[in-house]
Short mmCIF file of C-alpha atoms and ligand atoms in Angstrom, two decimals:
data_model
loop_
_atom_site.label_atom_id
_atom_site.label_comp_id
_atom_site.label_asym_id
_atom_site.label_seq_id
_atom_site.Cartn_x
_atom_site.Cartn_y
_atom_site.Cartn_z
CA MET A 58 -14.11 26.39 20.31
CA PHE A 59 -13.24 22.83 19.33
CA ASP A 60 -15.75 20.24 18.19
CA LEU A 61 -13.49 17.45 19.43
CA ILE A 62 -10.30 17.22 21.45
CA ILE A 63 -8.10 14.15 21.54
CA ARG A 64 -6.32 14.34 24.91
CA ASN A 65 -2.93 12.97 25.92
CA ALA A 66 -1.79 11.78 22.49
CA ASN A 67 1.68 10.67 21.50
CA LEU A 68 2.50 11.84 17.99
CA PRO A 69 4.45 9.99 15.27
CA ASP A 70 7.28 12.55 15.46
CA GLY A 71 7.94 11.61 19.11
CA ARG A 72 6.05 14.40 20.92
CA GLN A 73 4.29 12.92 23.96
CA GLY A 74 1.16 13.85 25.86
CA PHE A 75 -0.25 16.47 23.46
CA ASP A 76 -3.85 17.52 22.94
CA ILE A 77 -5.18 17.66 19.37
CA GLY A 78 -7.98 20.16 18.77
CA ILE A 79 -10.39 19.55 15.89
CA SER A 80 -12.82 22.09 14.45
CA GLY A 81 -15.13 20.80 11.75
CA CYS A 82 -13.09 18.46 9.58
CA LYS A 83 -9.67 20.05 10.25
CA ILE A 84 -6.96 19.86 12.91
CA THR A 85 -6.85 23.38 14.36
CA ALA A 86 -4.54 23.06 17.39
CA ILE A 87 -1.82 20.79 18.78
CA GLU A 88 -0.75 21.87 22.26
CA LYS A 89 0.25 20.42 25.62
CA THR A 90 -3.07 21.42 27.20
CA LEU A 91 -6.08 22.78 25.36
CA PRO A 92 -9.15 24.37 27.00
CA ALA A 93 -12.31 22.27 27.16
CA ALA A 94 -14.06 21.34 23.94
CA SER A 95 -17.62 22.41 23.20
CA GLY A 96 -18.21 18.93 21.88
CA GLU A 97 -16.74 15.51 22.50
CA GLU A 98 -13.41 14.60 24.14
CA LEU A 99 -11.46 11.44 23.46
CA ASP A 100 -8.73 10.33 25.87
CA ALA A 101 -5.83 8.71 24.02
CA THR A 102 -4.27 7.78 27.41
CA GLY A 103 -0.70 8.26 26.19
CA ARG A 104 -1.15 6.18 23.05
CA LEU A 105 0.03 6.88 19.53
CA VAL A 106 -2.24 9.00 17.37
CA SER A 107 -1.24 8.86 13.70
CA PRO A 108 -2.60 9.98 10.37
CA PRO A 109 -4.40 7.02 8.74
CA PHE A 110 -2.49 4.35 6.89
CA CYS A 111 -2.27 4.53 3.10
CA ASP A 112 -1.94 1.53 0.81
CA PRO A 113 -0.51 2.67 -2.52
CA HIS A 114 -0.68 -0.78 -4.18
CA PHE A 115 -3.65 -3.12 -3.96
CA HIS A 116 -5.93 -5.28 -6.14
CA MET A 117 -9.48 -4.70 -4.98
CA ASP A 118 -11.01 -6.58 -7.91
CA ALA A 119 -9.31 -9.81 -6.75
CA THR A 120 -9.50 -9.40 -2.99
CA LEU A 121 -11.39 -11.99 -0.90
CA SER A 122 -11.66 -14.33 -3.90
CA LEU A 123 -9.43 -16.99 -2.34
CA GLY A 124 -10.34 -20.48 -3.59
CA MET A 125 -12.39 -19.20 -6.53
CA PRO A 126 -12.49 -21.27 -8.64
CA ARG A 127 -9.59 -23.22 -7.06
CA MET A 128 -6.48 -22.72 -4.92
CA ASN A 129 -3.03 -21.77 -6.27
CA VAL A 130 -1.18 -25.10 -5.93
CA SER A 131 2.37 -24.00 -6.80
CA GLY A 132 2.00 -20.68 -4.99
CA THR A 133 3.78 -18.87 -7.83
CA LEU A 134 3.06 -15.52 -9.45
CA LEU A 135 2.52 -17.17 -12.83
CA GLU A 136 -0.01 -19.73 -11.51
CA GLY A 137 -1.73 -16.84 -9.73
CA ILE A 138 -2.04 -14.95 -13.04
CA ALA A 139 -3.34 -18.13 -14.75
CA LEU A 140 -5.83 -18.73 -11.93
CA TRP A 141 -7.08 -15.15 -12.11
CA GLY A 142 -7.51 -15.74 -15.87
CA GLU A 143 -9.82 -18.67 -15.02
CA LEU A 144 -11.87 -16.61 -12.58
CA ARG A 145 -12.10 -13.45 -14.71
CA PRO A 146 -14.77 -14.61 -17.18
CA LEU A 147 -16.96 -15.63 -14.22
CA LEU A 148 -16.82 -12.22 -12.53
CA THR A 149 -20.01 -10.22 -12.11
CA LYS A 150 -20.31 -6.58 -11.14
CA GLU A 151 -22.45 -7.43 -8.10
CA ALA A 152 -19.94 -9.94 -6.73
CA LEU A 153 -17.03 -7.56 -7.33
CA VAL A 154 -18.80 -4.70 -5.54
CA ASP A 155 -19.76 -6.97 -2.64
CA ARG A 156 -16.21 -8.25 -2.08
CA ALA A 157 -14.69 -4.77 -2.43
CA LEU A 158 -17.10 -3.24 0.09
CA ARG A 159 -16.41 -6.03 2.57
CA TYR A 160 -12.70 -5.33 2.18
CA CYS A 161 -13.25 -1.58 2.69
CA ASP A 162 -15.07 -2.27 5.97
CA MET A 163 -12.07 -4.29 7.11
CA ALA A 164 -9.75 -1.46 6.01
CA VAL A 165 -11.66 1.17 8.02
CA SER A 166 -11.40 -0.94 11.19
CA GLN A 167 -7.61 -1.10 10.62
CA GLY A 168 -7.27 2.66 10.14
CA LEU A 169 -6.55 2.28 6.41
CA LEU A 170 -8.39 5.14 4.71
CA TYR A 171 -6.43 5.70 1.48
CA ILE A 172 -6.06 2.93 -1.08
CA ARG A 173 -4.73 2.82 -4.63
CA SER A 174 -6.11 -0.25 -6.38
CA HIS A 175 -5.14 -1.66 -9.73
CA VAL A 176 -8.10 -2.70 -11.86
CA ASP A 177 -7.55 -5.43 -14.43
CA THR A 178 -8.54 -4.16 -17.87
CA SER A 179 -7.66 -7.36 -19.79
CA ASP A 180 -11.27 -8.53 -20.13
CA PRO A 181 -12.87 -6.18 -22.68
CA ARG A 182 -16.17 -6.39 -20.76
CA LEU A 183 -14.46 -4.09 -18.22
CA VAL A 184 -16.83 -5.28 -15.52
CA THR A 185 -13.97 -4.79 -13.06
CA ALA A 186 -13.67 -1.09 -13.93
CA GLU A 187 -17.43 -0.61 -13.80
CA ALA A 188 -17.64 -2.25 -10.37
CA LEU A 189 -14.72 -0.43 -8.79
CA ILE A 190 -15.81 2.97 -10.11
CA GLU A 191 -19.11 2.34 -8.28
CA VAL A 192 -17.18 1.29 -5.14
CA ARG A 193 -15.00 4.42 -5.39
CA GLU A 194 -18.14 6.55 -5.20
CA ARG A 195 -19.82 4.55 -2.46
CA VAL A 196 -16.81 4.59 -0.09
CA ALA A 197 -15.80 8.20 -0.87
CA PRO A 198 -17.17 9.57 2.44
CA TYR A 199 -14.63 7.48 4.36
CA ILE A 200 -12.03 5.96 1.97
CA THR A 201 -10.15 7.72 -0.80
CA LEU A 202 -9.89 5.06 -3.49
CA GLN A 203 -7.64 5.66 -6.50
CA LEU A 204 -7.94 3.31 -9.47
CA VAL A 205 -5.21 2.23 -11.90
CA ALA A 206 -6.01 0.81 -15.37
CA PHE A 207 -3.92 -2.35 -15.21
CA PRO A 208 -3.46 -4.57 -18.30
CA GLN A 209 -2.76 -7.74 -16.29
CA ASP A 210 -2.31 -9.93 -19.41
CA GLY A 211 -0.06 -7.37 -21.10
CA TYR A 212 -0.77 -4.07 -22.83
CA TYR A 213 0.40 -5.52 -26.18
CA ARG A 214 0.16 -9.21 -25.32
CA ALA A 215 -3.59 -9.34 -24.53
CA PRO A 216 -5.74 -9.36 -27.69
CA GLU A 217 -7.58 -6.13 -26.85
CA GLY A 218 -5.12 -4.77 -24.26
CA VAL A 219 -4.47 -1.41 -25.94
CA ALA A 220 -8.12 -0.57 -26.61
CA SER A 221 -9.37 -1.82 -23.22
CA LEU A 222 -6.94 0.34 -21.30
CA GLU A 223 -8.00 3.44 -23.23
CA ARG A 224 -11.67 2.65 -22.67
CA ALA A 225 -11.12 2.17 -18.93
CA LEU A 226 -9.48 5.61 -18.78
CA ASP A 227 -12.42 7.05 -20.72
CA MET A 228 -14.74 5.54 -18.09
CA GLY A 229 -12.96 7.52 -15.37
CA ILE A 230 -10.13 5.34 -14.10
CA ASP A 231 -7.57 7.70 -12.54
CA ILE A 232 -4.11 6.31 -13.34
CA VAL A 233 -2.26 4.58 -16.21
CA GLY A 234 -0.85 1.11 -15.39
CA GLY A 235 1.31 -1.44 -17.18
CA ILE A 236 3.24 -4.70 -16.83
CA PRO A 237 6.29 -4.58 -19.13
CA HIS A 238 7.93 -7.79 -17.85
CA PHE A 239 4.84 -9.76 -18.89
CA GLU A 240 4.90 -8.56 -22.52
CA ARG A 241 6.18 -11.09 -25.08
CA THR A 242 9.62 -9.54 -25.47
CA MET A 243 11.91 -7.08 -23.73
CA GLU A 244 11.38 -4.82 -26.73
CA ASP A 245 7.59 -4.91 -26.34
CA GLY A 246 8.02 -4.13 -22.65
CA ALA A 247 10.15 -1.08 -23.46
CA ARG A 248 7.68 0.02 -26.17
CA SER A 249 4.84 -0.24 -23.65
CA MET A 250 6.66 2.14 -21.29
CA GLU A 251 6.87 4.72 -24.08
CA ALA A 252 3.21 4.28 -25.07
CA LEU A 253 1.84 4.38 -21.53
CA CYS A 254 3.86 7.45 -20.49
CA ARG A 255 2.69 9.19 -23.67
CA ILE A 256 -0.96 8.43 -22.78
CA ALA A 257 -0.41 9.76 -19.26
CA ALA A 258 1.19 12.96 -20.55
CA GLU A 259 -1.61 13.54 -23.08
CA ARG A 260 -4.36 12.92 -20.52
CA GLY A 261 -2.61 14.61 -17.58
CA LEU A 262 -2.69 11.44 -15.47
CA PRO A 263 -0.22 9.75 -13.11
CA VAL A 264 1.45 6.44 -13.99
CA ASP A 265 1.83 3.34 -11.80
CA ILE A 266 3.59 0.37 -13.39
CA HIS A 267 3.95 -3.21 -12.15
CA CYS A 268 7.61 -3.06 -13.09
CA ASP A 269 10.11 -5.93 -13.19
CA GLU A 270 8.23 -8.22 -10.78
CA THR A 271 10.67 -11.02 -11.51
CA ASP A 272 13.97 -12.43 -10.26
CA ASP A 273 15.51 -11.95 -13.72
CA PRO A 274 18.38 -9.47 -13.24
CA MET A 275 18.15 -8.56 -16.92
CA SER A 276 14.58 -7.29 -16.50
CA ARG A 277 15.44 -3.59 -16.71
CA HIS A 278 12.15 -1.94 -17.64
CA ILE A 279 12.56 0.48 -14.75
CA GLU A 280 15.31 2.08 -16.85
CA SER A 281 12.85 2.64 -19.73
CA LEU A 282 10.17 3.85 -17.31
CA ALA A 283 12.56 6.41 -15.76
CA ALA A 284 13.78 7.59 -19.18
CA GLN A 285 10.23 7.98 -20.55
CA THR A 286 9.19 9.77 -17.35
CA ILE A 287 11.87 12.40 -17.97
CA ARG A 288 11.12 12.54 -21.71
CA PHE A 289 7.42 13.30 -21.12
CA GLY A 290 7.99 15.61 -18.12
CA LEU A 291 6.18 13.31 -15.69
CA GLN A 292 8.69 13.63 -12.82
CA GLY A 293 7.11 12.89 -9.44
CA ARG A 294 3.91 11.52 -11.01
CA VAL A 295 5.21 8.04 -11.83
CA ALA A 296 5.39 5.00 -9.56
CA GLY A 297 7.41 1.83 -10.08
CA SER A 298 5.69 -0.97 -8.19
CA HIS A 299 7.58 -4.09 -7.07
CA LEU A 300 10.95 -3.58 -8.86
CA THR A 301 11.99 -6.99 -7.52
CA SER A 302 14.54 -7.62 -10.28
CA MET A 303 16.67 -4.90 -8.67
CA HIS A 304 17.34 -7.39 -5.86
CA SER A 305 19.22 -9.61 -8.32
CA MET A 306 20.81 -6.98 -10.57
CA ASP A 307 24.51 -6.40 -10.97
CA ASN A 308 25.70 -3.82 -8.44
CA TYR A 309 27.54 -1.73 -11.01
CA TYR A 310 24.40 -1.41 -13.12
CA VAL A 311 22.37 -0.43 -10.04
CA SER A 312 24.89 2.30 -9.27
CA LYS A 313 23.85 3.90 -12.57
CA LEU A 314 20.16 3.03 -12.30
CA ILE A 315 19.35 4.54 -8.88
CA PRO A 316 20.55 8.07 -9.84
CA LEU A 317 18.46 7.81 -13.03
CA MET A 318 15.40 6.87 -10.93
CA ALA A 319 16.13 9.80 -8.61
CA GLU A 320 16.37 12.16 -11.60
CA ALA A 321 12.94 10.92 -12.75
CA GLU A 322 11.58 11.25 -9.17
CA ILE A 323 10.13 7.75 -9.38
CA ASN A 324 7.93 6.75 -6.44
CA VAL A 325 9.05 3.28 -5.40
CA ILE A 326 6.42 0.82 -4.13
CA PRO A 327 7.76 -2.49 -2.84
CA ASN A 328 5.20 -5.02 -1.61
CA PRO A 329 7.05 -6.93 1.12
CA LEU A 330 4.43 -9.58 1.93
CA ILE A 331 3.98 -10.59 -1.68
CA ASN A 332 7.62 -10.19 -2.69
CA ILE A 333 8.89 -12.51 0.04
CA MET A 334 6.12 -15.00 -0.77
CA LEU A 335 6.42 -15.06 -4.58
CA GLN A 336 10.03 -14.28 -5.46
CA GLY A 337 12.90 -16.76 -5.42
CA ARG A 338 10.56 -19.56 -6.49
CA HIS A 339 12.93 -20.83 -9.19
CA ASP A 340 15.85 -20.91 -6.75
CA THR A 341 16.94 -24.00 -4.85
CA TYR A 342 19.23 -22.82 -2.05
CA PRO A 343 20.19 -20.15 -1.28
CA LYS A 344 16.80 -18.59 -2.12
CA ARG A 345 16.70 -14.91 -2.95
CA ARG A 346 14.46 -12.60 -0.91
CA GLY A 347 13.35 -10.75 -4.02
CA MET A 348 12.40 -7.42 -2.43
CA THR A 349 13.89 -4.35 -4.06
CA ARG A 350 16.77 -2.39 -2.50
CA VAL A 351 14.79 -0.40 0.03
CA ARG A 352 17.63 0.95 2.16
CA GLU A 353 19.68 2.10 -0.84
CA LEU A 354 16.69 3.69 -2.58
CA MET A 355 15.74 5.59 0.58
CA ALA A 356 19.36 6.70 1.05
CA ALA A 357 19.36 8.08 -2.50
CA GLY A 358 16.37 10.27 -1.62
CA LEU A 359 13.72 8.32 -3.51
CA ASN A 360 10.20 8.29 -2.08
CA VAL A 361 9.60 4.69 -0.93
CA SER A 362 6.15 3.58 0.22
CA PHE A 363 4.95 0.04 0.88
CA GLY A 364 1.90 -1.66 -0.59
CA GLN A 365 -0.12 -4.60 0.58
CA ASP A 366 -0.80 -5.82 -3.01
CA CYS A 367 -3.07 -8.76 -2.12
CA THR A 368 -5.39 -10.06 0.58
CA MET A 369 -6.91 -13.52 0.20
CA ASP A 370 -6.76 -13.82 -3.58
CA PRO A 371 -5.11 -16.07 -6.24
CA TRP A 372 -1.64 -14.76 -5.32
CA TYR A 373 -1.78 -14.56 -1.53
CA SER A 374 -3.91 -16.51 0.92
CA MET A 375 -3.25 -14.21 3.89
CA GLY A 376 -3.58 -10.51 4.74
CA SER A 377 -5.95 -8.46 6.88
CA ALA A 378 -5.90 -4.87 5.56
CA ASP A 379 -3.25 -4.18 8.19
CA MET A 380 -0.47 -1.94 6.87
CA LEU A 381 1.52 -2.56 10.06
CA GLU A 382 1.74 -6.21 9.00
CA VAL A 383 3.29 -4.91 5.77
CA GLY A 384 5.73 -2.70 7.69
CA HIS A 385 6.58 -5.55 10.06
CA MET A 386 7.53 -7.74 7.10
CA ALA A 387 9.47 -4.88 5.48
CA ILE A 388 11.63 -4.51 8.59
CA HIS A 389 12.56 -8.18 8.40
CA VAL A 390 13.10 -8.53 4.66
CA ALA A 391 15.05 -5.25 4.34
CA GLN A 392 16.86 -5.98 7.62
CA MET A 393 15.97 -2.51 8.90
CA GLY A 394 15.66 -3.21 12.61
CA GLY A 395 17.35 -0.07 14.01
CA ILE A 396 15.34 2.68 15.71
CA GLU A 397 15.87 5.19 12.88
CA ASP A 398 15.19 2.45 10.32
CA LYS A 399 11.83 1.68 11.93
CA LYS A 400 10.83 5.34 11.92
CA LYS A 401 11.54 5.39 8.18
CA ILE A 402 9.41 2.27 7.72
CA PHE A 403 6.49 3.88 9.59
CA ASP A 404 6.83 6.97 7.37
CA ALA A 405 6.71 4.66 4.34
CA LEU A 406 3.27 3.45 5.49
CA THR A 407 1.94 6.96 6.06
CA ILE A 408 3.52 10.20 4.79
CA ASN A 409 5.54 8.62 1.96
CA SER A 410 2.48 6.78 0.66
CA ALA A 411 0.45 9.97 0.88
CA LYS A 412 3.10 11.64 -1.30
CA THR A 413 3.02 8.74 -3.79
CA MET A 414 -0.76 9.07 -3.98
CA GLY A 415 -0.65 12.87 -4.22
CA LEU A 416 -2.99 13.29 -1.23
CA GLU A 417 -3.84 16.84 -0.16
CA GLY A 418 -4.33 17.89 3.47
CA TYR A 419 -2.82 14.65 4.78
CA GLY A 420 -0.79 14.66 8.00
CA LEU A 421 -0.80 15.50 11.66
CA ASP A 422 -0.30 19.26 11.60
CA ILE A 423 -2.49 22.30 12.07
CA GLY A 424 -4.60 22.74 8.93
CA CYS A 425 -4.48 19.07 7.96
CA ASN A 426 -7.61 16.97 7.57
CA ALA A 427 -8.86 15.53 10.88
CA ASP A 428 -8.36 11.97 9.66
CA LEU A 429 -6.64 10.12 12.50
CA VAL A 430 -6.05 6.74 14.10
CA VAL A 431 -5.58 6.01 17.83
CA LEU A 432 -3.49 2.87 18.35
CA GLN A 433 -3.01 0.69 21.42
CA ALA A 434 0.73 1.38 21.44
CA ALA A 435 2.91 4.16 22.81
CA ASP A 436 4.82 5.12 19.67
CA VAL A 437 5.58 4.19 16.07
CA ILE A 438 8.22 1.65 17.02
CA GLU A 439 5.86 -0.17 19.38
CA ALA A 440 3.15 0.02 16.73
CA LEU A 441 5.39 -1.82 14.27
CA ARG A 442 6.31 -4.42 16.88
CA LEU A 443 2.81 -5.08 18.18
CA LYS A 444 0.54 -4.42 15.19
CA PRO A 445 -1.85 -3.20 17.86
CA THR A 446 -5.58 -2.64 18.02
CA ARG A 447 -6.85 0.50 16.28
CA LEU A 448 -8.82 1.87 19.24
CA ALA A 449 -10.47 4.65 17.25
CA VAL A 450 -10.47 5.77 13.62
CA LEU A 451 -11.56 9.29 12.70
CA LYS A 452 -12.56 10.67 9.33
CA ALA A 453 -13.20 14.40 8.89
CA GLY A 454 -13.34 14.84 12.67
CA LYS A 455 -15.89 12.07 13.28
CA VAL A 456 -15.22 8.69 14.87
CA ILE A 457 -16.05 6.05 12.24
CA SER A 458 -14.65 2.95 13.99
CA ARG A 459 -13.97 1.91 17.57
CA THR A 460 -12.35 -1.32 18.77
CA ALA A 461 -12.00 -2.42 22.39
CA PRO A 462 -8.41 -2.53 23.66
CA ARG A 463 -6.76 -5.90 23.78
CA ILE A 464 -6.41 -6.63 27.49
CA SER A 465 -5.79 -10.16 28.74
CA GLN A 466 -6.98 -11.45 32.10
CA LEU A 467 -4.46 -13.86 33.62
CA PHE A 468 -5.36 -16.46 36.26
CA LEU A 469 -1.95 -17.69 37.33
CA ASP A 470 -2.41 -17.51 41.10
CA GLU A 471 -4.98 -16.16 43.56
CA ARG A 472 -4.39 -12.60 42.43
CA PRO A 473 -6.10 -11.89 39.08
CA GLN A 474 -3.83 -9.96 36.75
CA GLN A 475 -4.38 -7.82 33.69
CA ILE A 476 -1.91 -7.49 30.86
CA ASP A 477 -2.25 -4.61 28.40
CA ILE A 478 0.13 -5.57 25.65
CA GLY A 479 0.05 -2.03 24.28
CA ALA A 480 1.40 -0.64 27.55
CA ASP A 481 3.88 -3.40 28.19
CA TYR A 482 6.52 -0.99 27.10
CA VAL A 483 10.27 -1.36 27.43
CA PRO A 484 12.07 2.03 27.44
CA ARG A 485 14.89 2.32 24.92
CA VAL A 486 18.29 3.85 25.52
FE1 FE2 B 106 0.12 -5.83 -7.83
#
């Protein structure tokens, strides 16, 4: 009856010890005890089984380019952009494809099967778009890759920014991007929001804007983005990435802004690793954290999902395609350490991101796609604490990655001892 059964699984919603029946590429049963499968069985041994992680904000054209052609000495966003500008003319399609595929392999092993990547369209050669469109096709059997046309040097500010973005969309890039805080003036930034939302409305595409990635409290392009979203009827299809200026904004202004964002149904994408690394760089002490107001945005009903943004590139020398690392940082920076807070953070890495990305058939319910991850942890809270091994990753009902559990052998006395960090579980009251 079932092609595969995952036995004794703990589910993200807290249900423990359930069997998940899979027929073909769909989840067809979730019950305490299912009859034997005609095919394979996989024992989750009381571990968490989750839908795969989704990364709604990444830069796959820059990933794994760390040190090319040199390191970022100041560690700032602006030196990162300048450094990327040095590397860009040297990029080849072959090298871009090679790095992106290596990253996708890493992502699969971490249970990350849905990625939205920005693609820099500033270089009119558009070799980045060409390469990542090829990668999108090559990884399609196991990773859903969405691509955003991203005018890194400014839609108006770059010499051929307007035309390049249009050409990238003509080539088949999926989403309209922008960077209003990097335009020459506030006015240009606001104009770009109008122009980019108009393009999205005309072409029937979603929008994802690098918006207000600055500590300047007067950087208020999110207001223009929300207003243009409503004007063009794009509610629910627009994402505001970063929004770090909201950290520093006047509280009274924010009390008007958040309801406007909610009216526009803006999907909010903070990038905790990058925000805590790059923001506050002009401060002495105290230094601002620079991440947007996650708790308040969630409380207002906005869909908040977290992105990784960078892994080993001109902006960030760390990262490992691990969305739990992103969630772990989010808990700290947003100071969301309570049990209910952590559940919300896990949702932000999975179901909220799936909503941002408009994924169909995503989830752990009957009828959903049999795309699943078995983790070496008992539940979502332990997963966020431990960032554990992804024991198995399934796509369309087939195991596509297996990793041995992390078990340490201790030799402290005559009696050898084993420690399974994923089962070293402290019950909560
Ligand atoms: Fe980004």
